[in-house]
Short mmCIF file of C-alpha atoms in Angstrom, two decimals:
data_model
loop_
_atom_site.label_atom_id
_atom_site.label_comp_id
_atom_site.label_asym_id
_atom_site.label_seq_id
_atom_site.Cartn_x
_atom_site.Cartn_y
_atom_site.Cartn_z
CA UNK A 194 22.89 12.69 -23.43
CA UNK A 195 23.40 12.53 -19.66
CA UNK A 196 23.68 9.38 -18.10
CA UNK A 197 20.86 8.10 -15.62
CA UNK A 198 22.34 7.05 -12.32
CA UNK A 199 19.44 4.83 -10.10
CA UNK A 200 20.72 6.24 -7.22
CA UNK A 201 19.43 9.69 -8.04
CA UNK A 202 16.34 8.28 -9.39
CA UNK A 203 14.93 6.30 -5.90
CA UNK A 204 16.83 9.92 -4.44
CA UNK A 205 14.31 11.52 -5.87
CA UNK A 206 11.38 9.21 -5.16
CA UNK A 207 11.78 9.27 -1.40
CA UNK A 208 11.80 13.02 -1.91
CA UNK A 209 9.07 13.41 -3.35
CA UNK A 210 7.23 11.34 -1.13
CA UNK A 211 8.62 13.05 2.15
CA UNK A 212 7.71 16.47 0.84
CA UNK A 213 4.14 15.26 -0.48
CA UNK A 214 3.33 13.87 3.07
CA UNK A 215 5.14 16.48 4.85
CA UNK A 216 3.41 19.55 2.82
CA UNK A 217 0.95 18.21 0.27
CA UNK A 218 0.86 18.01 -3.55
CA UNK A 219 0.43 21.06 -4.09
CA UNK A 220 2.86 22.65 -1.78
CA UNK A 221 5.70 20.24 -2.99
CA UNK A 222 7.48 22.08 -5.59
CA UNK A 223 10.05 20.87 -8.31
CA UNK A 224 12.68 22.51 -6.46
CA UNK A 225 12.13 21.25 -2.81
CA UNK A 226 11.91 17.92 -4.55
CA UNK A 227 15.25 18.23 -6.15
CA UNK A 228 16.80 20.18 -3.13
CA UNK A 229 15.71 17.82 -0.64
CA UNK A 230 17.31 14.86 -3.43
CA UNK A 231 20.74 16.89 -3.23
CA UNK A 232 20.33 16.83 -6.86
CA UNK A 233 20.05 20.38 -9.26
CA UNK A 234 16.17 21.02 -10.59
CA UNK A 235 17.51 19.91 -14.38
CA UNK A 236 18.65 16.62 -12.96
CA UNK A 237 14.92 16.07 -12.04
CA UNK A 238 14.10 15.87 -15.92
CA UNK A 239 16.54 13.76 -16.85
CA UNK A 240 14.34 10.96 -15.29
CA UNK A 241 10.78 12.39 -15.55
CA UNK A 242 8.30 14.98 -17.90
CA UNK A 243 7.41 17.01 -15.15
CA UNK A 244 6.30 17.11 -11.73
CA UNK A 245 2.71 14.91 -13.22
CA UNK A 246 4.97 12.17 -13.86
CA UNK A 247 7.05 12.35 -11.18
CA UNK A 248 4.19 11.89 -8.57
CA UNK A 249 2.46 9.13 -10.79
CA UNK A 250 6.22 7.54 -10.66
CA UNK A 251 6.52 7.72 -6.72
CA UNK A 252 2.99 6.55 -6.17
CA UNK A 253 4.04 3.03 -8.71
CA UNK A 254 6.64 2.76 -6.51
CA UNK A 255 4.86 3.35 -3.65
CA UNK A 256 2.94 0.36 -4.77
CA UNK A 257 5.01 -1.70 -6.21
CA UNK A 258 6.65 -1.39 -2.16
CA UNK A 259 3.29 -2.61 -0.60
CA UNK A 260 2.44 -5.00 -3.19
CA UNK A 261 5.53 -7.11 -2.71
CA UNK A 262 5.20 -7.26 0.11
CA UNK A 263 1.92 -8.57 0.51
CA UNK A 264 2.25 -11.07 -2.26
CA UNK A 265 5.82 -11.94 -0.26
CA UNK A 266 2.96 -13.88 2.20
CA UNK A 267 0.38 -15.72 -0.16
CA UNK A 268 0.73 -19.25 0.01
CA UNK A 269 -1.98 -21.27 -1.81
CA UNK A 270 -0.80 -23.89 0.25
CA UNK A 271 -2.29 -22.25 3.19
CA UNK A 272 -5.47 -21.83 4.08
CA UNK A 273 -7.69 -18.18 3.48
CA UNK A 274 -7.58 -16.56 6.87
CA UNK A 275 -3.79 -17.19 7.48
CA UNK A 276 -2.56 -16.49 4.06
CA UNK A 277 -4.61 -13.23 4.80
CA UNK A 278 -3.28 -12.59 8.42
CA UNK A 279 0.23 -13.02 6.98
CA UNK A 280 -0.39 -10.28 4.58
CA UNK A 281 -1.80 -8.26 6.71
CA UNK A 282 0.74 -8.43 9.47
CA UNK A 283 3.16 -8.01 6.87
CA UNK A 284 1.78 -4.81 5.74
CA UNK A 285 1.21 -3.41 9.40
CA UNK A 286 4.73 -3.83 10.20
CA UNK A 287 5.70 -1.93 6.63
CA UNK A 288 3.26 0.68 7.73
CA UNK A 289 4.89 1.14 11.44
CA UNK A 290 7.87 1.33 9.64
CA UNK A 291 6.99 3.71 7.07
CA UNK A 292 3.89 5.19 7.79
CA UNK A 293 4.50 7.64 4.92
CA UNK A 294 3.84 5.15 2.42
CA UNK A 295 0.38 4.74 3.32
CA UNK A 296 -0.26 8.20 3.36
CA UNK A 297 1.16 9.31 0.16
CA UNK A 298 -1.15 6.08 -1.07
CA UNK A 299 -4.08 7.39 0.36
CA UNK A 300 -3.36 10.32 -1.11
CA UNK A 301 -2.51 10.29 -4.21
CA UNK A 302 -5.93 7.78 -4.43
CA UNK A 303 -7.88 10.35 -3.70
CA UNK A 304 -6.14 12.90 -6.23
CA UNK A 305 -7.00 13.97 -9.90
CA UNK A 306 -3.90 12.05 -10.73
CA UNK A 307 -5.84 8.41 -9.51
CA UNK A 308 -6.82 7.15 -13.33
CA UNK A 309 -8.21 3.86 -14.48
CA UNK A 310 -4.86 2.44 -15.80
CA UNK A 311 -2.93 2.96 -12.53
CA UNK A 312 -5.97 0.82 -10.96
CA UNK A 313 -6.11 -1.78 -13.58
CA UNK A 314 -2.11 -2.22 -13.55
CA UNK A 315 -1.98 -2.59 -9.79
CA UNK A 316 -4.65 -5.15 -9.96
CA UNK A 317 -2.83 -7.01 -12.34
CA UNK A 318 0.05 -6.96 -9.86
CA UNK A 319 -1.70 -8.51 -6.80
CA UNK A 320 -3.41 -11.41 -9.13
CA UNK A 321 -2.41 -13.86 -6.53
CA UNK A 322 -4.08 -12.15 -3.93
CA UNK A 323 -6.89 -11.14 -5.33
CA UNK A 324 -7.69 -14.33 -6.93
CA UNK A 325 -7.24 -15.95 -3.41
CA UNK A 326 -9.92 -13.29 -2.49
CA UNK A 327 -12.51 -14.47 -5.44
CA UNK A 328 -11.49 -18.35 -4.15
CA UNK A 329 -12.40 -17.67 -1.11
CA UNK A 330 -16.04 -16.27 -2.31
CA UNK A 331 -16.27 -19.13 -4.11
CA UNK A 332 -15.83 -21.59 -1.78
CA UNK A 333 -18.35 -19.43 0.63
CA UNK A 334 -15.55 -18.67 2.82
CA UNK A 335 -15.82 -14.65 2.62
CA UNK A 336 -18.70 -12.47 2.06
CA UNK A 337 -19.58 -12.11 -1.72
CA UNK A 338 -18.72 -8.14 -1.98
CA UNK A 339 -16.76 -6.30 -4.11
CA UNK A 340 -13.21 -5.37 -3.86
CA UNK A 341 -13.66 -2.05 -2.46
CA UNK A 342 -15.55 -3.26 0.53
CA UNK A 343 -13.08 -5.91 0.70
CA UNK A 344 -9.96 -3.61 0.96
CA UNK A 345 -11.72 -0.85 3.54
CA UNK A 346 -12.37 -3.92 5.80
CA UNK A 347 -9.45 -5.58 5.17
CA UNK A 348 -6.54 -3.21 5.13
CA UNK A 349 -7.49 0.05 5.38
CA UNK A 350 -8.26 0.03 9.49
CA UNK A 351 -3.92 -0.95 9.28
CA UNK A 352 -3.75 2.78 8.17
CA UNK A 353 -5.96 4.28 10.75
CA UNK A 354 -4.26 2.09 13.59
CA UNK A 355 -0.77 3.08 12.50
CA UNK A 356 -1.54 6.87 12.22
CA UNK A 357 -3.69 6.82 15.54
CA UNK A 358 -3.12 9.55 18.13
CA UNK A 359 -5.09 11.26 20.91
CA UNK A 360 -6.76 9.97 23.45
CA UNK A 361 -6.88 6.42 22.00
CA UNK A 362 -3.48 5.60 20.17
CA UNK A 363 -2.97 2.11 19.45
CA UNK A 364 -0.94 -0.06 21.01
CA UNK A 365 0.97 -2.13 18.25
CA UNK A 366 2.21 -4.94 20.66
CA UNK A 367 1.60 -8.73 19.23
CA UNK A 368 -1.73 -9.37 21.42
CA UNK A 369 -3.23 -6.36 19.68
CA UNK A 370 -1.91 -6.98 16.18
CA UNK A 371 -3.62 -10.45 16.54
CA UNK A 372 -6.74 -8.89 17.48
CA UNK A 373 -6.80 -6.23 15.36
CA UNK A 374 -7.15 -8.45 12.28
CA UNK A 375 -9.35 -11.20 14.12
CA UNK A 376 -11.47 -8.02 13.69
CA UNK A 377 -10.74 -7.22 10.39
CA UNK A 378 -11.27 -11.12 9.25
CA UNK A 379 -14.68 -11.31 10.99
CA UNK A 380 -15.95 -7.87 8.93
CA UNK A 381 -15.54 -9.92 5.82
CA UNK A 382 -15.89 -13.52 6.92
CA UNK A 383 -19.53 -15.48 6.41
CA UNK A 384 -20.80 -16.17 10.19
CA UNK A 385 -19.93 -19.91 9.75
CA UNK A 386 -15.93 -19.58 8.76
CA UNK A 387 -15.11 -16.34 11.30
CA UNK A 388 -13.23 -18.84 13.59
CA UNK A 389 -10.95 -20.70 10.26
CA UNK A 390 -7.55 -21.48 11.74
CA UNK A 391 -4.24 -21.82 9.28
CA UNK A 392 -3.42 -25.47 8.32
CA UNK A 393 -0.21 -25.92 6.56
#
């Protein structure tokens, strides 16, 4: 049996999400992926079924990326809106970085290979956050929606800023950053706590 070398493995993550964002899914083939890895097409199987499990392995990691990083800023010790503000700066800069992990999230999201498990496990990743979320609603501190309102008020405008072009492209400088998710806080923030500072 061949030996699996981790190297070759994230090699062929990052492919595969270059080529999916570069040309979509279903332009990506198994060999562009492998070319564009510097590995040979049989290498490719060594760590995954088929191209299915390929992308469903680049979108975890996609993930996993974002979710770290986001739960890298939750501090219960903090209050709501900062410990959200943290994230969320967090995840703009990772998106200005990177802006190709946010696309191939978006998506794959949107794709046929989006399932109820991938959901379900991801949630179970960002338990701190999302219980911070449900505390806040609790103590009347956010608006008493559902996640998916939540997250397209929340963090998906960080997407649409970061890919922004045209007439209007945003300016990521730290005056706009700040404002961008005073905006963001107030979509999902009950009238009375809109103005909550951070208290350490």
């Amino acid at each position: 049996m061949r030996q699996r070398d981790d190297n070759k493995r994230l090699a062929l993550l990052e492919a595969t999400l270059e080529l999916v964002t570069e040309q979509g899914f279903s332009a990506t083939s198994v060999a562009m992926i492998a070319r564009r890895a510097g590995v040979s097409p049989g290498t490719l199987y060594i760590y995954h079924e088929d191209k299915d499990a390929l992308l469903v392995s680049t979108f975890l990691d996609v993930c996993d990326r974002l979710i770290d990083t986001a739960l890298g800023q939750v501090d219960e010790h903090l209050v709501l809106r900062e410990q959200l503000r943290r994230v969320w700066v967090a995840l703009f800069e990772v998106a200005l970085a990177s802006p190709r992990l946010f696309r191939f999230y978006d998506m794959f999201s949107h794709s046929a290979w989006m399932t109820d498990e991938l959901r379900e496990r991801n949630d179970q990743r960002l338990a701190p956050l999302l219980e911070a979320l449900a505390e806040g609603q609790r103590q009347g501190l956010i608006k008493p929606v559902g996640l998916a309102l939540l997250e397209a008020f929340l963090f998906r405008p960080i997407h649409h800023l970061v890919q922004s072009s045209g007439c209007h492209p945003f300016e990521p400088d730290s005056a706009s950053i700040d404002m961008a998710f005073a905006m963001a806080w107030d979509a999902v923030a009950l009238k009375h706590c809109a103005s909550q500072e951070s208290v350490s």
